[in-house]
mmCIF file of C-alpha atoms in Angstrom:
data_model
loop_
_atom_site.group_PDB
_atom_site.id
_atom_site.type_symbol
_atom_site.label_atom_id
_atom_site.label_comp_id
_atom_site.label_asym_id
_atom_site.label_seq_id
_atom_site.Cartn_x
_atom_site.Cartn_y
_atom_site.Cartn_z
ATOM 1 C CA MET A 1 16.511 7.823 -54.181
ATOM 2 C CA ARG A 2 16.552 10.483 -51.498
ATOM 3 C CA LYS A 3 13.049 9.459 -50.232
ATOM 4 C CA LEU A 4 14.198 5.802 -49.870
ATOM 5 C CA ILE A 5 17.229 6.640 -47.680
ATOM 6 C CA PRO A 6 15.145 7.696 -44.620
ATOM 7 C CA LEU A 7 12.778 4.843 -45.055
ATOM 8 C CA LEU A 8 15.681 2.363 -45.258
ATOM 9 C CA LEU A 9 17.321 3.967 -42.238
ATOM 10 C CA ALA A 10 14.132 3.859 -40.210
ATOM 11 C CA THR A 11 13.740 0.114 -41.134
ATOM 12 C CA LEU A 12 17.225 -0.625 -40.013
ATOM 13 C CA LEU A 13 16.743 1.179 -36.736
ATOM 14 C CA VAL A 14 13.491 -0.659 -35.949
ATOM 15 C CA SER A 15 14.828 -4.112 -36.899
ATOM 16 C CA GLY A 16 17.687 -3.733 -34.508
ATOM 17 C CA CYS A 17 15.423 -3.365 -31.515
ATOM 18 C CA GLY A 18 15.153 -7.130 -31.231
ATOM 19 C CA MET A 19 18.702 -7.399 -30.565
ATOM 20 C CA LEU A 20 18.589 -5.272 -27.504
ATOM 21 C CA TYR A 21 15.902 -6.952 -25.521
ATOM 22 C CA ARG A 22 15.069 -10.589 -24.956
ATOM 23 C CA GLN A 23 11.898 -11.258 -22.675
ATOM 24 C CA PRO A 24 12.660 -13.707 -19.923
ATOM 25 C CA ILE A 25 11.024 -17.114 -20.454
ATOM 26 C CA PHE A 26 9.320 -18.867 -17.541
ATOM 27 C CA GLN A 27 7.846 -22.387 -17.971
ATOM 28 C CA GLY A 28 6.409 -24.912 -15.621
ATOM 29 C CA ASN A 29 4.690 -24.781 -12.232
ATOM 30 C CA LEU A 30 4.477 -21.469 -10.255
ATOM 31 C CA LEU A 31 4.843 -22.558 -6.724
ATOM 32 C CA GLU A 32 4.086 -19.806 -4.044
ATOM 33 C CA LYS A 33 6.476 -19.957 -1.054
ATOM 34 C CA SER A 34 3.410 -19.584 1.270
ATOM 35 C CA ALA A 35 1.927 -22.727 -0.193
ATOM 36 C CA VAL A 36 5.105 -24.797 -0.073
ATOM 37 C CA ASP A 37 5.526 -23.734 3.451
ATOM 38 C CA GLN A 38 2.158 -25.219 4.268
ATOM 39 C CA LEU A 39 3.212 -28.700 3.071
ATOM 40 C CA GLN A 40 3.339 -31.271 5.988
ATOM 41 C CA ALA A 41 3.525 -34.991 6.245
ATOM 42 C CA GLY A 42 0.211 -36.656 6.261
ATOM 43 C CA LEU A 43 -1.556 -34.407 3.751
ATOM 44 C CA ASP A 44 -3.497 -36.498 1.097
ATOM 45 C CA GLN A 45 -2.940 -36.030 -2.567
ATOM 46 C CA HIS A 46 -6.133 -33.795 -2.952
ATOM 47 C CA GLN A 47 -4.916 -31.427 -0.316
ATOM 48 C CA VAL A 48 -1.526 -31.165 -1.898
ATOM 49 C CA MET A 49 -3.055 -30.539 -5.350
ATOM 50 C CA THR A 50 -5.197 -27.853 -3.669
ATOM 51 C CA LEU A 51 -2.052 -26.144 -2.338
ATOM 52 C CA LEU A 52 0.367 -26.536 -5.248
ATOM 53 C CA GLY A 53 -1.821 -27.290 -8.229
ATOM 54 C CA SER A 54 -1.409 -30.221 -10.511
ATOM 55 C CA PRO A 55 2.067 -31.629 -10.897
ATOM 56 C CA SER A 56 3.839 -31.062 -14.179
ATOM 57 C CA VAL A 57 5.136 -34.643 -14.217
ATOM 58 C CA GLN A 58 3.295 -37.746 -12.918
ATOM 59 C CA ASP A 59 5.153 -40.880 -13.728
ATOM 60 C CA PRO A 60 2.772 -43.598 -14.801
ATOM 61 C CA PHE A 61 5.095 -46.154 -13.382
ATOM 62 C CA HIS A 62 5.556 -44.465 -9.954
ATOM 63 C CA HIS A 63 2.180 -43.249 -8.798
ATOM 64 C CA ASN A 64 3.617 -42.207 -5.413
ATOM 65 C CA ARG A 65 5.895 -39.598 -6.811
ATOM 66 C CA TRP A 66 4.927 -36.117 -8.137
ATOM 67 C CA ASP A 67 7.406 -33.683 -9.716
ATOM 68 C CA TYR A 68 6.889 -29.959 -10.032
ATOM 69 C CA VAL A 69 9.321 -28.773 -12.708
ATOM 70 C CA ALA A 70 10.014 -25.117 -13.619
ATOM 71 C CA SER A 71 12.582 -23.436 -15.810
ATOM 72 C CA GLN A 72 13.739 -19.988 -16.583
ATOM 73 C CA ARG A 73 15.800 -18.473 -19.277
ATOM 74 C CA ILE A 74 16.922 -14.866 -19.124
ATOM 75 C CA GLY A 75 18.856 -13.233 -21.968
ATOM 76 C CA ARG A 76 19.530 -14.260 -25.582
ATOM 77 C CA HIS A 77 22.355 -16.689 -24.897
ATOM 78 C CA GLY A 78 21.497 -17.730 -21.290
ATOM 79 C CA ALA A 79 21.122 -21.403 -20.708
ATOM 80 C CA PRO A 80 17.829 -22.426 -19.144
ATOM 81 C CA GLN A 81 17.926 -23.069 -15.422
ATOM 82 C CA VAL A 82 15.746 -25.928 -14.235
ATOM 83 C CA LYS A 83 14.544 -26.747 -10.759
ATOM 84 C CA THR A 84 12.458 -29.685 -9.627
ATOM 85 C CA MET A 85 10.463 -30.048 -6.409
ATOM 86 C CA THR A 86 9.523 -33.793 -5.819
ATOM 87 C CA LEU A 87 6.940 -35.131 -3.509
ATOM 88 C CA TRP A 88 6.459 -38.811 -2.345
ATOM 89 C CA PHE A 89 3.200 -40.316 -1.112
ATOM 90 C CA GLU A 90 2.626 -43.449 0.717
ATOM 91 C CA ASN A 91 -1.002 -44.810 0.743
ATOM 92 C CA GLY A 92 -2.238 -41.504 -0.668
ATOM 93 C CA ASN A 93 -0.585 -39.386 2.070
ATOM 94 C CA LEU A 94 2.457 -37.161 1.776
ATOM 95 C CA THR A 95 5.534 -38.532 3.341
ATOM 96 C CA ARG A 96 8.464 -36.328 2.200
ATOM 97 C CA TRP A 97 9.506 -33.711 -0.299
ATOM 98 C CA GLU A 98 12.708 -32.264 -1.552
ATOM 99 C CA GLY A 99 14.073 -30.191 -4.167
ATOM 100 C CA ASP A 100 13.957 -26.603 -5.188
ATOM 101 C CA TYR A 101 11.776 -24.054 -7.061
ATOM 102 C CA PHE A 102 11.958 -20.299 -7.858
ATOM 103 C CA PRO A 103 10.323 -18.801 -4.835
ATOM 104 C CA GLU A 104 11.504 -15.208 -5.579
ATOM 105 C CA GLN A 105 10.774 -15.289 -9.224
ATOM 106 C CA ASP A 106 7.380 -17.106 -8.873
ATOM 107 C CA SER A 107 5.943 -14.665 -6.319
ATOM 108 C CA GLU A 108 7.290 -11.725 -8.391
ATOM 109 C CA LEU A 109 5.806 -13.157 -11.650
ATOM 110 C CA ALA A 110 2.487 -13.697 -9.868
ATOM 111 C CA LYS A 111 2.475 -10.181 -8.713
ATOM 112 C CA ASN A 112 3.340 -8.772 -12.181
ATOM 113 C CA SER A 113 1.093 -11.095 -14.087
ATOM 114 C CA VAL A 114 -0.762 -8.144 -15.440
ATOM 115 C CA ARG A 115 2.391 -6.916 -16.984
ATOM 116 C CA TYR A 116 3.208 -10.248 -18.479
ATOM 117 C CA PHE A 117 -0.141 -11.520 -19.486
ATOM 118 C CA GLY A 118 -2.397 -8.514 -19.884
ATOM 119 C CA PRO A 119 -4.652 -6.485 -17.517
ATOM 120 C CA ASN A 120 -7.939 -8.191 -18.617
ATOM 121 C CA LEU A 121 -7.163 -11.799 -17.584
ATOM 122 C CA ALA A 122 -9.269 -11.851 -14.379
ATOM 123 C CA LYS A 123 -11.936 -9.568 -15.875
ATOM 124 C CA ASP A 124 -12.453 -11.883 -18.838
ATOM 125 C CA LYS A 125 -13.200 -14.796 -16.444
ATOM 126 C CA ASP A 126 -15.680 -12.683 -14.518
ATOM 127 C CA LYS A 127 -17.488 -11.798 -17.807
ATOM 128 C CA LYS A 128 -17.814 -15.333 -18.895
ATOM 129 C CA LYS A 129 -19.490 -16.349 -15.664
ATOM 130 C CA ARG A 130 -22.076 -13.675 -15.971
ATOM 131 C CA ARG A 131 -23.157 -14.709 -19.365
#
């Protein structure tokens, strides 16, 4: 019985660690502020896609509208915060855009991608190309 008490105590202490820390959850498009700053009326859809990447929402009924949606949730009980950047096109050219995104969080997440996604992400891609 005395040998079980330290084991039970250690199990309880380790299982409680999940209650102290909850990793932030980021989903959607990571838009860099420098890329959004380069948007200008008259860019074609291919140029916009080169700058911002593929939109997360392309409405099949409204081909002239692209939505870049991102959400974040921080903490165990925090409600997700959602931001949408919407772009409108006419004849394949960008006419206007509005909305918001997470410029500070996106740039910080991009810088710290090694911490969030692992150190070998870029190296693995290079290894695949060499084979």
